[in-house]
XYZ file of C-alpha atoms in Angstrom:
62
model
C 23.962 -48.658 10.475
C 26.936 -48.123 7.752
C 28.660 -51.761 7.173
C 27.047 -53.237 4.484
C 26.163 -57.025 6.768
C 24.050 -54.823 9.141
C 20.591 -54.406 9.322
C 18.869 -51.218 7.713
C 16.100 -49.355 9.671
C 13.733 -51.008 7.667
C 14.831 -54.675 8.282
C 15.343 -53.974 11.623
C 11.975 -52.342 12.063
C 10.235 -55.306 10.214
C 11.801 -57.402 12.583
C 11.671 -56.021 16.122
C 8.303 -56.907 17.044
C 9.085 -60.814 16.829
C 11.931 -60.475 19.437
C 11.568 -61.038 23.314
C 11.292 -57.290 25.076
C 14.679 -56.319 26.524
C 15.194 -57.429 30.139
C 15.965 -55.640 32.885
C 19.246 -56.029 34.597
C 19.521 -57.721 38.281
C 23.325 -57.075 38.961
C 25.929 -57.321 36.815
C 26.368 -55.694 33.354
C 23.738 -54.486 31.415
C 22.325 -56.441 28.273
C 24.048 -55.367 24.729
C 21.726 -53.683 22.166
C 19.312 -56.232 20.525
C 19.950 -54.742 16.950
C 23.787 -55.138 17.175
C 23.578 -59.017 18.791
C 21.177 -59.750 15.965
C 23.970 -58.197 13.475
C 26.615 -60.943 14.704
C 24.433 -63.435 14.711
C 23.232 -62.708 11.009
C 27.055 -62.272 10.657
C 28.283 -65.208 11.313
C 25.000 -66.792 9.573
C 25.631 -65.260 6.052
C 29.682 -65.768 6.459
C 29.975 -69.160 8.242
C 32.965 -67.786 10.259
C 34.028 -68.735 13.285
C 32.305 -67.124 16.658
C 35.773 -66.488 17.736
C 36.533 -64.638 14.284
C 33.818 -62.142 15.660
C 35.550 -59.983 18.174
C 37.052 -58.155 16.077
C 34.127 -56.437 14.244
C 32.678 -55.792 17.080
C 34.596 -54.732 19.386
C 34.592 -51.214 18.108
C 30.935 -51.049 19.199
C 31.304 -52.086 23.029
């Protein structure tokens, strides 16, 4: 990934088995990546910001 709060292949490989498959989208807009909900969650974890101080590092991504 490149920022230095994201996962690395490895972490995120170590960890993907232990989440909930993907699911599939009735309507409406389809589900974010796992790996890049999982970085702003671990985010916000690590940095105790704000959700609303989150938008802005990810909005690039959308």
């Amino acid at each position: 990934m490149g920022r230095r709060y994201d996962l690395t292949d490895e972490e995120w490989n170590a960890i993907k088995p232990f989440l909930l498959p993907a699911r599939k989208t009735q309507g409406g807009q389809p589900s974010k990546d796992r790996r890049h909900r999982l970085n702003a969650v671990l985010w916000v974890a690590r940095t105790g910001a704000a959700w609303r101080d989150l938008p802005y590092l990810v909005s690039a991504k959308r």
